Amino acid sequence: MQMSNTVNIALIGCGGMMGAHVDGFRQLWEKEIRNFRIIATCDVCEDRAIETAKKISDWQGIAPTVYSDPEVLLKSEKSLDAVDISVLHRLHHSVALPFIEAGKHVTIEKPLAMTMRTGKMMLGAVEKAGVVFQVAENYRRSPQERAFNWAIRSGRIGRLRQIYWIDVGERLWYWGWRDHVEEAGGGWSMDGGVHFADLFRYHVGEVDRLYAISKAYHPVRYGKHETMEDPIPATVEDCTMAVLTFENGVTGTWTSTMSAPGAGFSRRAVYGEHGSLMWGEGLQTRTEKLTTDELVNEYMAQLSESEREKLFPRGITDTVATELNEFVEAIINGTPIEITGMEGYKDEAISLALYESEVLGEPVSIRDIENLKIENYQDRFNKALGVK
């Protein structure tokens, strides 16, 4: 897909995560990657859109136009090429679809959508419109994840056997809409879970099925979490434990809990027949041991100049900046998108499988989630959204 050498972009949803996107655009701009213009900001809270526009004008030199309604933005900005969307999970499909149908390119924060059914609607619209569509999944883009993936593909730890992904701790502070299931669709197993699901698929392969148990041990957050004052009801889970089986025979344990006071810990590792890759530590086999930094240096050294520039343009390693660069390049030059809508759809299927398994009390097939054969957990959200 060919177009002019400058992409006019609007930012929709100027909350916390959009701050990282603005900073990503800034990093590109400061490295003289200026093949885009941010021409509009939009948020239902106009003050946030105004503040975001001011930050952009500081480095872009021109302040974007401010809106509080995406529909008004779409009708008003005749030169608009693309949108960057970061809104409540509940609103993903309803905000994105009008822009897709109008032929605008879209990058949207993960997860793709609140449910598989609304995600499928988005994929259908993208296919019909023929626009560039990217799910803003950034975790795999870090030098460490690229290096770990390279080590796995190079056979450094041999044929994969097991993956362990364990995060244990406590969160008492209130996280706004993310603590309300009707807005978020789920807790950290949804919001952060799609990040981890993407890493599982990237490093290990496709998940075949999983069995999960979820609990809400502490259904309250606090405005003053240090003293546990100003309680606010939370309606999302705070503990999930799952066993996964992959299509290639790898087995996995996935635990995420935010309701474990006292000593917290995190262990993330992939084991193969010859050794392991441990997040935060590095590579260890029967014959060698490398820190993460040493492995990253080895990986970076073997990249060709063109590979390095594609993955880390002008030396930028910030994962949001590099994903945004990929998005703009895809619009201008037709280069591939790594995390397409379908990739985001597959990531989300794994996260939603956690909830569907809890509801059914039995293992579920990821393919059945993708094919909309299991929607027990999602049914109430689809009904609330008016989706059939």
Short mmCIF file of C-alpha atoms in Angstrom, two decimals, residues 40-42 66-78:
data_model
loop_
_atom_site.label_atom_id
_atom_site.label_comp_id
_atom_site.label_asym_id
_atom_site.label_seq_id
_atom_site.Cartn_x
_atom_site.Cartn_y
_atom_site.Cartn_z
CA ALA A 40 -5.39 15.55 16.55
CA THR A 41 -5.87 14.32 20.10
CA CYS A 42 -9.18 13.05 21.45
CA VAL A 66 -8.30 18.79 20.31
CA TYR A 67 -11.52 16.76 20.29
CA SER A 68 -13.72 15.08 22.88
CA ASP A 69 -15.71 12.90 20.44
CA PRO A 70 -14.11 10.42 17.98
CA GLU A 71 -17.05 10.75 15.58
CA VAL A 72 -16.58 14.51 15.34
CA LEU A 73 -12.86 13.99 14.80
CA LEU A 74 -13.50 11.54 11.95
CA LYS A 75 -15.91 13.92 10.23
CA SER A 76 -13.72 16.98 10.73
CA GLU A 77 -10.17 15.84 9.90
CA LYS A 78 -10.26 15.43 6.14
#
